[in-house]
Short mmCIF file of C-alpha atoms in Angstrom, two decimals:
data_model
loop_
_atom_site.label_atom_id
_atom_site.label_comp_id
_atom_site.label_asym_id
_atom_site.label_seq_id
_atom_site.Cartn_x
_atom_site.Cartn_y
_atom_site.Cartn_z
CA MET A 1 16.47 -41.11 12.80
CA THR A 2 16.10 -37.56 14.03
CA ASP A 3 13.24 -36.41 16.23
CA PRO A 4 10.56 -34.27 14.51
CA THR A 5 10.67 -30.56 15.05
CA GLN A 6 8.40 -29.39 17.86
CA TYR A 7 6.47 -26.14 17.82
CA ARG A 8 4.71 -24.24 20.54
CA LEU A 9 0.98 -24.74 19.96
CA ASN A 10 0.20 -21.02 19.77
CA LYS A 11 2.94 -20.55 17.12
CA TYR A 12 1.79 -23.59 15.17
CA ILE A 13 -1.79 -22.16 15.06
CA SER A 14 -0.57 -18.72 14.15
CA ASP A 15 1.61 -20.07 11.29
CA THR A 16 -1.43 -21.55 9.63
CA GLY A 17 -2.88 -18.04 9.32
CA PHE A 18 -5.90 -18.92 11.46
CA CYS A 19 -5.23 -16.20 14.02
CA SER A 20 -2.49 -14.38 15.94
CA ARG A 21 -0.46 -16.07 18.68
CA ARG A 22 -2.25 -13.89 21.24
CA GLN A 23 -5.66 -15.06 19.99
CA ALA A 24 -4.42 -18.63 19.88
CA ASP A 25 -3.43 -18.39 23.55
CA LYS A 26 -6.97 -17.26 24.37
CA TYR A 27 -8.47 -20.25 22.52
CA ILE A 28 -6.12 -22.62 24.35
CA GLU A 29 -7.03 -21.06 27.70
CA GLN A 30 -10.72 -21.38 26.89
CA GLY A 31 -10.26 -25.13 26.30
CA VAL A 32 -11.50 -25.12 22.72
CA VAL A 33 -8.20 -26.35 21.17
CA THR A 34 -7.66 -30.05 20.86
CA VAL A 35 -4.61 -31.99 19.75
CA ASN A 36 -5.13 -35.55 18.59
CA GLY A 37 -8.55 -35.52 20.18
CA GLU A 38 -7.39 -34.27 23.59
CA VAL A 39 -8.00 -30.78 25.08
CA ALA A 40 -4.67 -28.98 24.77
CA PRO A 41 -3.05 -27.54 27.91
CA VAL A 42 -1.28 -24.22 27.87
CA GLY A 43 2.38 -24.60 26.80
CA LEU A 44 1.88 -27.78 24.81
CA LYS A 45 4.26 -28.44 21.93
CA VAL A 46 3.18 -30.19 18.73
CA VAL A 47 4.79 -31.61 15.56
CA ASP A 48 3.83 -31.60 11.95
CA GLY A 49 1.15 -34.23 11.41
CA ASP A 50 -0.61 -33.69 14.77
CA ASP A 51 -4.39 -33.27 14.47
CA VAL A 52 -4.98 -29.70 15.74
CA LYS A 53 -8.59 -28.42 15.89
CA ILE A 54 -10.17 -25.25 17.20
CA ALA A 55 -13.78 -25.64 18.33
CA GLY A 56 -13.85 -28.87 16.32
CA LYS A 57 -12.58 -27.21 13.12
CA ALA A 58 -9.39 -28.67 11.59
CA LEU A 59 -6.64 -26.24 10.76
CA GLN A 60 -5.38 -25.89 7.21
CA GLN A 61 -1.80 -26.69 6.27
CA LYS A 62 0.81 -23.99 6.76
CA PRO A 63 0.67 -21.44 3.90
CA ASP A 64 3.61 -20.58 1.67
CA ARG A 65 5.84 -17.85 2.97
CA ILE A 66 4.81 -14.33 2.03
CA TYR A 67 7.26 -11.39 1.91
CA LEU A 68 6.01 -8.06 0.83
CA ALA A 69 7.71 -4.65 0.40
CA TYR A 70 5.45 -1.64 1.04
CA HIS A 71 5.95 2.08 0.67
CA LYS A 72 4.22 3.25 3.80
CA PRO A 73 2.80 6.77 3.33
CA VAL A 74 2.72 9.39 6.00
CA GLY A 75 -0.40 8.87 8.15
CA ILE A 76 -0.53 5.09 8.08
CA THR A 77 -0.07 3.39 11.44
CA CYS A 78 2.02 0.21 11.61
CA THR A 79 -0.44 -1.85 13.62
CA THR A 80 -2.46 -5.00 12.96
CA GLU A 81 -5.27 -3.73 15.16
CA ARG A 82 -8.10 -3.31 12.61
CA HIS A 83 -10.13 -0.99 14.82
CA ILE A 84 -7.47 1.69 14.52
CA LYS A 85 -8.17 4.05 11.61
CA GLY A 86 -5.46 4.07 8.98
CA ASN A 87 -3.87 0.75 10.08
CA ILE A 88 -1.35 -0.80 7.79
CA ILE A 89 -3.32 -3.97 7.25
CA ASP A 90 -6.41 -2.26 5.82
CA ALA A 91 -4.21 0.10 3.81
CA ILE A 92 -2.62 -2.79 1.92
CA GLY A 93 -5.67 -5.06 1.71
CA TYR A 94 -3.68 -8.23 1.21
CA PRO A 95 -6.03 -11.27 1.06
CA GLN A 96 -4.02 -13.42 3.52
CA ARG A 97 -2.98 -12.66 7.11
CA ILE A 98 0.30 -10.74 7.23
CA PHE A 99 1.97 -8.41 9.76
CA PRO A 100 4.69 -5.72 9.60
CA ILE A 101 8.36 -6.46 10.42
CA GLY A 102 9.09 -3.56 12.74
CA ARG A 103 7.50 -0.15 12.58
CA LEU A 104 7.69 3.35 11.09
CA ASP A 105 6.19 6.28 12.87
CA LYS A 106 2.89 7.60 11.64
CA PRO A 107 4.64 10.85 10.44
CA SER A 108 7.35 8.86 8.65
CA GLU A 109 7.21 7.13 5.27
CA GLY A 110 9.18 4.60 3.33
CA LEU A 111 10.06 0.92 3.06
CA ILE A 112 8.65 -1.64 5.42
CA PHE A 113 8.35 -5.39 5.10
CA LEU A 114 5.23 -7.46 5.86
CA THR A 115 5.13 -11.18 6.13
CA ASN A 116 3.39 -14.24 7.51
CA ASP A 117 6.69 -15.68 8.68
CA GLY A 118 7.18 -15.00 12.36
CA ASP A 119 10.61 -16.72 12.44
CA ILE A 120 12.34 -13.90 10.49
CA VAL A 121 11.09 -10.88 12.43
CA ASN A 122 13.79 -10.73 15.12
CA LYS A 123 16.46 -11.93 12.65
CA VAL A 124 15.79 -8.73 10.63
CA LEU A 125 15.30 -6.34 13.56
CA ARG A 126 17.81 -7.24 16.29
CA ALA A 127 20.74 -4.87 16.45
CA GLY A 128 23.15 -7.70 17.17
CA ASN A 129 22.45 -9.09 13.73
CA ALA A 130 23.73 -5.87 12.16
CA HIS A 131 21.32 -5.63 9.25
CA GLU A 132 21.34 -2.20 7.70
CA LYS A 133 18.40 0.18 7.38
CA GLU A 134 18.96 3.41 5.37
CA TYR A 135 16.99 6.63 5.76
CA SER A 136 16.77 10.02 4.08
CA VAL A 137 16.16 12.73 6.69
CA THR A 138 15.33 16.39 6.32
CA VAL A 139 15.74 18.71 9.29
CA ASN A 140 14.52 22.21 10.13
CA LYS A 141 17.83 24.07 9.73
CA PRO A 142 21.17 23.88 7.96
CA ILE A 143 23.26 20.83 8.89
CA THR A 144 26.79 21.39 10.23
CA ALA A 145 29.93 19.21 10.16
CA ASN A 146 29.65 18.94 13.98
CA PHE A 147 26.07 17.62 13.64
CA ILE A 148 27.17 14.93 11.13
CA SER A 149 30.11 13.94 13.34
CA LYS A 150 28.08 13.60 16.54
CA MET A 151 25.23 11.75 14.86
CA ALA A 152 27.69 9.25 13.46
CA SER A 153 29.66 8.68 16.62
CA GLY A 154 26.69 8.16 19.01
CA VAL A 155 24.14 10.24 20.86
CA PRO A 156 22.82 9.67 24.42
CA ILE A 157 19.10 8.86 24.29
CA LEU A 158 16.79 6.54 26.24
CA GLY A 159 19.39 5.88 28.93
CA THR A 160 22.00 4.59 26.47
CA THR A 161 24.24 5.83 23.66
CA THR A 162 23.40 5.01 20.14
CA GLN A 163 25.75 2.77 18.23
CA PRO A 164 28.15 4.32 15.72
CA CYS A 165 26.52 4.66 12.29
CA THR A 166 27.12 6.10 8.82
CA VAL A 167 25.86 9.65 8.27
CA THR A 168 26.34 11.58 5.07
CA GLN A 169 25.12 15.07 4.25
CA VAL A 170 23.11 15.22 1.03
CA SER A 171 22.08 18.88 0.89
CA LYS A 172 21.83 21.91 3.17
CA ASN A 173 19.09 20.44 5.31
CA THR A 174 19.13 16.73 4.31
CA PHE A 175 21.29 13.82 5.36
CA LYS A 176 21.44 10.05 4.78
CA ILE A 177 21.83 7.77 7.80
CA ILE A 178 22.44 4.00 7.88
CA LEU A 179 21.49 2.25 11.16
CA THR A 180 21.65 -1.29 12.44
CA GLN A 181 19.71 -0.31 15.62
CA GLY A 182 16.03 0.34 16.00
CA LEU A 183 15.48 2.32 19.21
CA ASN A 184 12.13 4.01 19.75
CA ARG A 185 11.98 7.15 17.51
CA GLN A 186 15.75 6.88 17.31
CA ILE A 187 16.56 9.30 14.54
CA ARG A 188 14.10 11.95 15.77
CA ARG A 189 15.50 11.70 19.28
CA MET A 190 19.12 11.85 18.06
CA ALA A 191 18.45 15.03 16.03
CA GLU A 192 16.46 16.57 18.91
CA TYR A 193 19.30 16.01 21.32
CA LEU A 194 21.56 18.01 18.94
CA GLY A 195 19.00 20.87 18.64
CA TYR A 196 17.36 19.85 15.40
CA GLU A 197 13.79 18.87 14.45
CA VAL A 198 13.10 16.19 11.81
CA ILE A 199 10.51 17.44 9.40
CA LYS A 200 10.69 14.57 6.89
CA LEU A 201 11.93 10.97 7.37
CA LYS A 202 11.88 8.32 4.65
CA ARG A 203 13.31 4.80 4.91
CA THR A 204 14.82 3.96 1.54
CA ARG A 205 16.44 0.54 2.18
CA ILE A 206 16.31 -2.50 4.43
CA MET A 207 19.27 -4.84 3.99
CA HIS A 208 19.51 -5.47 0.19
CA ILE A 209 15.95 -4.32 -0.63
CA ARG A 210 15.47 -0.66 -1.81
CA LEU A 211 12.35 1.44 -1.99
CA ALA A 212 13.26 2.21 -5.61
CA GLU A 213 10.19 2.94 -7.81
CA LEU A 214 7.55 2.10 -5.29
CA ARG A 215 5.32 5.17 -4.79
CA PRO A 216 3.56 5.92 -1.45
CA GLY A 217 0.82 3.35 -0.92
CA GLN A 218 2.25 0.81 -3.44
CA TRP A 219 3.48 -2.65 -2.56
CA ARG A 220 5.07 -5.61 -4.27
CA LEU A 221 6.05 -9.19 -3.43
CA LEU A 222 9.77 -9.88 -3.13
CA ASP A 223 11.03 -11.89 -6.03
CA LYS A 224 12.94 -15.22 -5.84
CA PHE A 225 16.31 -13.60 -6.21
CA GLU A 226 15.65 -11.16 -3.36
CA LEU A 227 14.34 -13.99 -1.17
CA SER A 228 17.42 -16.11 -1.93
CA GLN A 229 19.64 -13.17 -0.90
CA MET A 230 17.52 -12.66 2.26
CA ASP A 231 17.92 -16.34 3.26
CA GLN A 232 21.69 -15.99 2.90
CA LEU A 233 21.85 -12.78 4.92
CA LEU A 234 19.67 -14.19 7.68
CA GLN A 235 21.32 -17.63 7.82
CA HIS A 236 23.43 -16.86 10.91
CA SER A 237 21.16 -14.23 12.48
CA SER A 238 19.86 -14.75 15.96
CA LYS A 239 16.18 -14.75 16.82
CA THR A 240 16.90 -13.82 20.47
CA ALA A 241 17.89 -10.52 22.12
CA ASN A 242 20.72 -11.95 24.18
CA ASP A 243 23.38 -10.17 22.12
CA CYS A 244 21.41 -6.96 21.64
CA ASN A 245 20.76 -3.64 23.36
CA ALA A 246 18.14 -4.07 26.06
CA ASN A 247 16.61 -0.73 25.07
CA GLU A 248 15.81 -1.83 21.54
CA HIS A 249 12.21 -1.15 20.54
CA ASP A 250 11.71 -3.08 17.33
CA ASP A 251 12.73 -0.65 14.74
CA GLU A 252 10.46 2.36 15.29
CA GLU A 253 11.98 5.52 13.85
#
């Protein structure tokens, strides 16, 4: 007989949708969380079936997994902080607690996932897992063959050199780029290093999911086929950063 899976208490609470891990930590520190009738210490691990209560209120069972594709418009901020005007949570208005997987800059638009499943976030984002993200980028002056070559081979930014990537010219001022990294404002910094300014950036694909017909501000739930493909793609992906660039900043372009 195998031992039951153990979960950190803050994660267990968060996974029920009651609150974030950060808020769960605060409740634990305040001594208002009990497990099987005993006040829970910081760092406690629990298993399914434990009686977890916050201020005497029993937690509901873990909800079904939610995966949502959203076409983030320009001007929306990828934060769960509700006091920030134009935050992504209020923009979508989903009835259950969800959070974005990674980020897109406020001036950028395009595809972003939101979920209630904290286990897949790093699996999607970590560069070492090599999951592709595709962007359409328009710059302020005509693109040259030298620009395409240097963008593809790697550019020094943020104290490191970007990993080789696929870059294809689409028109005089527009190119397509496929990344597996997610450094802070990576594409904008790469272009700036080469003397260009990004004037429009749209993410059109994450792994096997495309923006397709979603218009700015629209969202949809991923279907069963897409989720099955995602499970296969993430099956051997790491949740840790041990094999990844230390400068990675969770997918903010």
